[in-house]
Amino acid sequence: MELNNLVKNNKKKIRVGRGIGSGKGKTSTRGHKGQKSRSGVAIKSFEGGQMPLYRRLPKRGFKTPGKKITAILNLSKIQNFYEKNKDKLSGSLDLKSLKEKKFINKKYLQLKILGTGELKDKMDITAHYASKQAKEKIEKAGGKLNILKR
């Protein structure tokens, strides 16, 4: 055990505004007049005339209102998912079934299929969008691609 832990802190808290005899009376170390001498005043984000931090940093980004959030899947990802969940899937894939199996996040409103990778199994896929390569590869594997009307 250190000696410092045994010594108690005997410093008294300075009580301002308790009379002239204390040396901290009258203006209570606040100076004279002005906004900062008043009670209940805090000048938030004011840095003494220096350009404030929120104005020094650049504005960034823009969130488009009414943006359709689209899940983008490659055929390679679909093939991996299908191999892992063969027993659970019936052979048709759509946005709803992918959400239920928690393969994609529930925030997505649309589904887009891209043609990277190969599809080995016969599969019926329902999506909002699909690339030409994806369509060709799905049909080559013996499956069917249904595009939902916009």
PDB file of C-alpha atoms in Angstrom:
ATOM      1  CA  MET A   1       0.000   0.000   0.000  1.00  0.00           C
ATOM      2  CA  GLU A   2       1.340   3.413  -0.949  1.00  0.00           C
ATOM      3  CA  LEU A   3       1.709   6.246   1.477  1.00  0.00           C
ATOM      4  CA  ASN A   4      -0.267   8.571  -0.816  1.00  0.00           C
ATOM      5  CA  ASN A   5      -3.394   6.480  -0.299  1.00  0.00           C
ATOM      6  CA  LEU A   6      -3.208   6.912   3.465  1.00  0.00           C
ATOM      7  CA  VAL A   7      -3.029  10.733   3.388  1.00  0.00           C
ATOM      8  CA  LYS A   8      -6.466  12.335   3.254  1.00  0.00           C
ATOM      9  CA  ASN A   9      -7.111  15.303   0.990  1.00  0.00           C
ATOM     10  CA  ASN A  10      -7.698  18.169   3.395  1.00  0.00           C
ATOM     11  CA  LYS A  11      -8.233  20.867   0.759  1.00  0.00           C
ATOM     12  CA  LYS A  12     -11.388  22.888   1.298  1.00  0.00           C
ATOM     13  CA  LYS A  13     -13.580  23.727  -1.680  1.00  0.00           C
ATOM     14  CA  ILE A  14     -13.519  27.452  -2.485  1.00  0.00           C
ATOM     15  CA  ARG A  15     -16.982  28.904  -1.891  1.00  0.00           C
ATOM     16  CA  VAL A  16     -17.433  31.955  -4.077  1.00  0.00           C
ATOM     17  CA  GLY A  17     -19.947  34.721  -3.418  1.00  0.00           C
ATOM     18  CA  ARG A  18     -19.821  34.433   0.389  1.00  0.00           C
ATOM     19  CA  GLY A  19     -18.899  37.971   1.369  1.00  0.00           C
ATOM     20  CA  ILE A  20     -16.055  40.461   1.048  1.00  0.00           C
ATOM     21  CA  GLY A  21     -13.961  38.848   3.788  1.00  0.00           C
ATOM     22  CA  SER A  22     -13.467  35.649   1.776  1.00  0.00           C
ATOM     23  CA  GLY A  23     -11.674  37.441  -1.036  1.00  0.00           C
ATOM     24  CA  LYS A  24     -14.045  35.747  -3.470  1.00  0.00           C
ATOM     25  CA  GLY A  25     -17.147  37.864  -2.780  1.00  0.00           C
ATOM     26  CA  LYS A  26     -19.073  40.479  -4.769  1.00  0.00           C
ATOM     27  CA  THR A  27     -18.427  39.524  -8.426  1.00  0.00           C
ATOM     28  CA  SER A  28     -17.396  35.993  -7.410  1.00  0.00           C
ATOM     29  CA  THR A  29     -14.412  35.831  -9.810  1.00  0.00           C
ATOM     30  CA  ARG A  30     -16.660  36.535 -12.802  1.00  0.00           C
ATOM     31  CA  GLY A  31     -15.382  40.028 -13.561  1.00  0.00           C
ATOM     32  CA  HIS A  32     -17.741  42.933 -14.200  1.00  0.00           C
ATOM     33  CA  LYS A  33     -20.882  43.010 -16.338  1.00  0.00           C
ATOM     34  CA  GLY A  34     -21.240  41.175 -19.619  1.00  0.00           C
ATOM     35  CA  GLN A  35     -22.923  37.963 -20.688  1.00  0.00           C
ATOM     36  CA  LYS A  36     -20.479  35.663 -18.913  1.00  0.00           C
ATOM     37  CA  SER A  37     -21.012  37.334 -15.535  1.00  0.00           C
ATOM     38  CA  ARG A  38     -24.709  36.442 -15.550  1.00  0.00           C
ATOM     39  CA  SER A  39     -26.066  33.174 -14.238  1.00  0.00           C
ATOM     40  CA  GLY A  40     -27.503  30.478 -16.469  1.00  0.00           C
ATOM     41  CA  VAL A  41     -25.588  31.540 -19.576  1.00  0.00           C
ATOM     42  CA  ALA A  42     -23.491  29.169 -21.617  1.00  0.00           C
ATOM     43  CA  ILE A  43     -22.178  30.187 -25.006  1.00  0.00           C
ATOM     44  CA  LYS A  44     -22.313  26.857 -26.774  1.00  0.00           C
ATOM     45  CA  SER A  45     -19.776  26.186 -29.528  1.00  0.00           C
ATOM     46  CA  PHE A  46     -18.397  29.717 -29.211  1.00  0.00           C
ATOM     47  CA  GLU A  47     -14.628  29.614 -29.451  1.00  0.00           C
ATOM     48  CA  GLY A  48     -13.737  33.203 -28.705  1.00  0.00           C
ATOM     49  CA  GLY A  49     -14.064  34.438 -32.270  1.00  0.00           C
ATOM     50  CA  GLN A  50     -12.022  31.568 -33.689  1.00  0.00           C
ATOM     51  CA  MET A  51     -13.836  29.825 -36.534  1.00  0.00           C
ATOM     52  CA  PRO A  52     -15.953  27.172 -34.762  1.00  0.00           C
ATOM     53  CA  LEU A  53     -15.290  23.495 -35.400  1.00  0.00           C
ATOM     54  CA  TYR A  54     -18.698  22.880 -36.974  1.00  0.00           C
ATOM     55  CA  ARG A  55     -17.934  25.590 -39.559  1.00  0.00           C
ATOM     56  CA  ARG A  56     -14.344  24.488 -40.183  1.00  0.00           C
ATOM     57  CA  LEU A  57     -15.350  20.990 -41.264  1.00  0.00           C
ATOM     58  CA  PRO A  58     -16.794  20.466 -44.750  1.00  0.00           C
ATOM     59  CA  LYS A  59     -20.407  19.546 -45.365  1.00  0.00           C
ATOM     60  CA  ARG A  60     -20.590  15.970 -46.545  1.00  0.00           C
ATOM     61  CA  GLY A  61     -23.107  13.700 -48.112  1.00  0.00           C
ATOM     62  CA  PHE A  62     -26.698  13.800 -49.152  1.00  0.00           C
ATOM     63  CA  LYS A  63     -29.451  11.311 -48.490  1.00  0.00           C
ATOM     64  CA  THR A  64     -31.834  11.013 -51.417  1.00  0.00           C
ATOM     65  CA  PRO A  65     -35.439  11.026 -50.215  1.00  0.00           C
ATOM     66  CA  GLY A  66     -37.506   8.168 -51.602  1.00  0.00           C
ATOM     67  CA  LYS A  67     -34.459   6.158 -52.672  1.00  0.00           C
ATOM     68  CA  LYS A  68     -35.162   2.522 -53.495  1.00  0.00           C
ATOM     69  CA  ILE A  69     -32.780   0.360 -51.483  1.00  0.00           C
ATOM     70  CA  THR A  70     -31.620  -2.460 -53.748  1.00  0.00           C
ATOM     71  CA  ALA A  71     -29.842  -5.648 -52.707  1.00  0.00           C
ATOM     72  CA  ILE A  72     -27.215  -6.627 -55.302  1.00  0.00           C
ATOM     73  CA  LEU A  73     -26.319 -10.308 -55.538  1.00  0.00           C
ATOM     74  CA  ASN A  74     -23.873 -12.112 -57.815  1.00  0.00           C
ATOM     75  CA  LEU A  75     -24.562 -15.626 -59.074  1.00  0.00           C
ATOM     76  CA  SER A  76     -21.525 -16.918 -57.141  1.00  0.00           C
ATOM     77  CA  LYS A  77     -23.089 -15.714 -53.846  1.00  0.00           C
ATOM     78  CA  ILE A  78     -26.430 -17.257 -54.771  1.00  0.00           C
ATOM     79  CA  GLN A  79     -24.713 -20.574 -55.578  1.00  0.00           C
ATOM     80  CA  ASN A  80     -22.881 -20.587 -52.208  1.00  0.00           C
ATOM     81  CA  PHE A  81     -26.112 -19.755 -50.385  1.00  0.00           C
ATOM     82  CA  TYR A  82     -27.978 -22.500 -52.259  1.00  0.00           C
ATOM     83  CA  GLU A  83     -25.325 -25.127 -51.418  1.00  0.00           C
ATOM     84  CA  LYS A  84     -25.424 -24.266 -47.711  1.00  0.00           C
ATOM     85  CA  ASN A  85     -29.248 -24.200 -47.496  1.00  0.00           C
ATOM     86  CA  LYS A  86     -30.299 -26.904 -49.985  1.00  0.00           C
ATOM     87  CA  ASP A  87     -32.595 -28.640 -47.513  1.00  0.00           C
ATOM     88  CA  LYS A  88     -34.429 -25.404 -46.618  1.00  0.00           C
ATOM     89  CA  LEU A  89     -34.914 -24.039 -50.159  1.00  0.00           C
ATOM     90  CA  SER A  90     -37.510 -25.310 -52.592  1.00  0.00           C
ATOM     91  CA  GLY A  91     -35.639 -24.304 -55.766  1.00  0.00           C
ATOM     92  CA  SER A  92     -37.083 -20.835 -56.147  1.00  0.00           C
ATOM     93  CA  LEU A  93     -35.447 -17.696 -54.830  1.00  0.00           C
ATOM     94  CA  ASP A  94     -36.967 -14.267 -54.307  1.00  0.00           C
ATOM     95  CA  LEU A  95     -36.500 -11.231 -52.078  1.00  0.00           C
ATOM     96  CA  LYS A  96     -38.943 -12.483 -49.435  1.00  0.00           C
ATOM     97  CA  SER A  97     -37.309 -15.914 -49.073  1.00  0.00           C
ATOM     98  CA  LEU A  98     -33.830 -14.371 -48.885  1.00  0.00           C
ATOM     99  CA  LYS A  99     -35.006 -12.068 -46.096  1.00  0.00           C
ATOM    100  CA  GLU A 100     -36.647 -14.938 -44.198  1.00  0.00           C
ATOM    101  CA  LYS A 101     -33.440 -17.002 -44.336  1.00  0.00           C
ATOM    102  CA  LYS A 102     -31.546 -13.867 -43.211  1.00  0.00           C
ATOM    103  CA  PHE A 103     -29.248 -13.993 -46.231  1.00  0.00           C
ATOM    104  CA  ILE A 104     -29.922 -10.307 -46.896  1.00  0.00           C
ATOM    105  CA  ASN A 105     -30.945  -7.514 -44.574  1.00  0.00           C
ATOM    106  CA  LYS A 106     -34.643  -6.692 -44.101  1.00  0.00           C
ATOM    107  CA  LYS A 107     -34.072  -3.048 -45.146  1.00  0.00           C
ATOM    108  CA  TYR A 108     -33.805  -3.970 -48.855  1.00  0.00           C
ATOM    109  CA  LEU A 109     -36.860  -3.282 -50.999  1.00  0.00           C
ATOM    110  CA  GLN A 110     -35.589  -4.571 -54.363  1.00  0.00           C
ATOM    111  CA  LEU A 111     -33.339  -7.328 -55.676  1.00  0.00           C
ATOM    112  CA  LYS A 112     -30.790  -7.128 -58.492  1.00  0.00           C
ATOM    113  CA  ILE A 113     -28.953 -10.156 -59.893  1.00  0.00           C
ATOM    114  CA  LEU A 114     -25.511  -9.758 -61.506  1.00  0.00           C
ATOM    115  CA  GLY A 115     -23.650 -12.351 -63.571  1.00  0.00           C
ATOM    116  CA  THR A 116     -20.330 -12.779 -61.743  1.00  0.00           C
ATOM    117  CA  GLY A 117     -19.665 -16.457 -61.023  1.00  0.00           C
ATOM    118  CA  GLU A 118     -21.346 -19.624 -62.200  1.00  0.00           C
ATOM    119  CA  LEU A 119     -24.667 -21.258 -61.366  1.00  0.00           C
ATOM    120  CA  LYS A 120     -24.547 -25.070 -61.216  1.00  0.00           C
ATOM    121  CA  ASP A 121     -28.038 -25.884 -59.943  1.00  0.00           C
ATOM    122  CA  LYS A 122     -31.391 -25.398 -61.632  1.00  0.00           C
ATOM    123  CA  MET A 123     -33.100 -22.482 -59.917  1.00  0.00           C
ATOM    124  CA  ASP A 124     -36.106 -20.223 -60.418  1.00  0.00           C
ATOM    125  CA  ILE A 125     -35.161 -16.686 -59.427  1.00  0.00           C
ATOM    126  CA  THR A 126     -37.561 -13.758 -59.075  1.00  0.00           C
ATOM    127  CA  ALA A 127     -35.921 -10.317 -59.021  1.00  0.00           C
ATOM    128  CA  HIS A 128     -36.593  -6.691 -59.906  1.00  0.00           C
ATOM    129  CA  TYR A 129     -33.498  -6.341 -62.114  1.00  0.00           C
ATOM    130  CA  ALA A 130     -30.965  -8.661 -63.725  1.00  0.00           C
ATOM    131  CA  SER A 131     -27.991  -8.273 -66.064  1.00  0.00           C
ATOM    132  CA  LYS A 132     -27.885  -9.984 -69.470  1.00  0.00           C
ATOM    133  CA  GLN A 133     -25.024 -12.249 -68.337  1.00  0.00           C
ATOM    134  CA  ALA A 134     -26.991 -13.312 -65.265  1.00  0.00           C
ATOM    135  CA  LYS A 135     -30.048 -14.133 -67.363  1.00  0.00           C
ATOM    136  CA  GLU A 136     -27.978 -16.210 -69.825  1.00  0.00           C
ATOM    137  CA  LYS A 137     -26.201 -18.150 -67.044  1.00  0.00           C
ATOM    138  CA  ILE A 138     -29.441 -18.917 -65.178  1.00  0.00           C
ATOM    139  CA  GLU A 139     -31.104 -20.215 -68.350  1.00  0.00           C
ATOM    140  CA  LYS A 140     -27.950 -22.184 -69.254  1.00  0.00           C
ATOM    141  CA  ALA A 141     -28.143 -23.961 -65.883  1.00  0.00           C
ATOM    142  CA  GLY A 142     -31.762 -24.891 -66.667  1.00  0.00           C
ATOM    143  CA  GLY A 143     -33.377 -22.338 -64.407  1.00  0.00           C
ATOM    144  CA  LYS A 144     -35.823 -19.521 -65.019  1.00  0.00           C
ATOM    145  CA  LEU A 145     -35.544 -15.786 -64.316  1.00  0.00           C
ATOM    146  CA  ASN A 146     -38.698 -13.797 -63.560  1.00  0.00           C
ATOM    147  CA  ILE A 147     -38.367 -10.022 -63.700  1.00  0.00           C
ATOM    148  CA  LEU A 148     -40.966  -8.180 -61.614  1.00  0.00           C
ATOM    149  CA  LYS A 149     -42.697  -5.234 -63.302  1.00  0.00           C
ATOM    150  CA  ARG A 150     -41.736  -1.835 -61.993  1.00  0.00           C
TER     151      ARG A 150
END
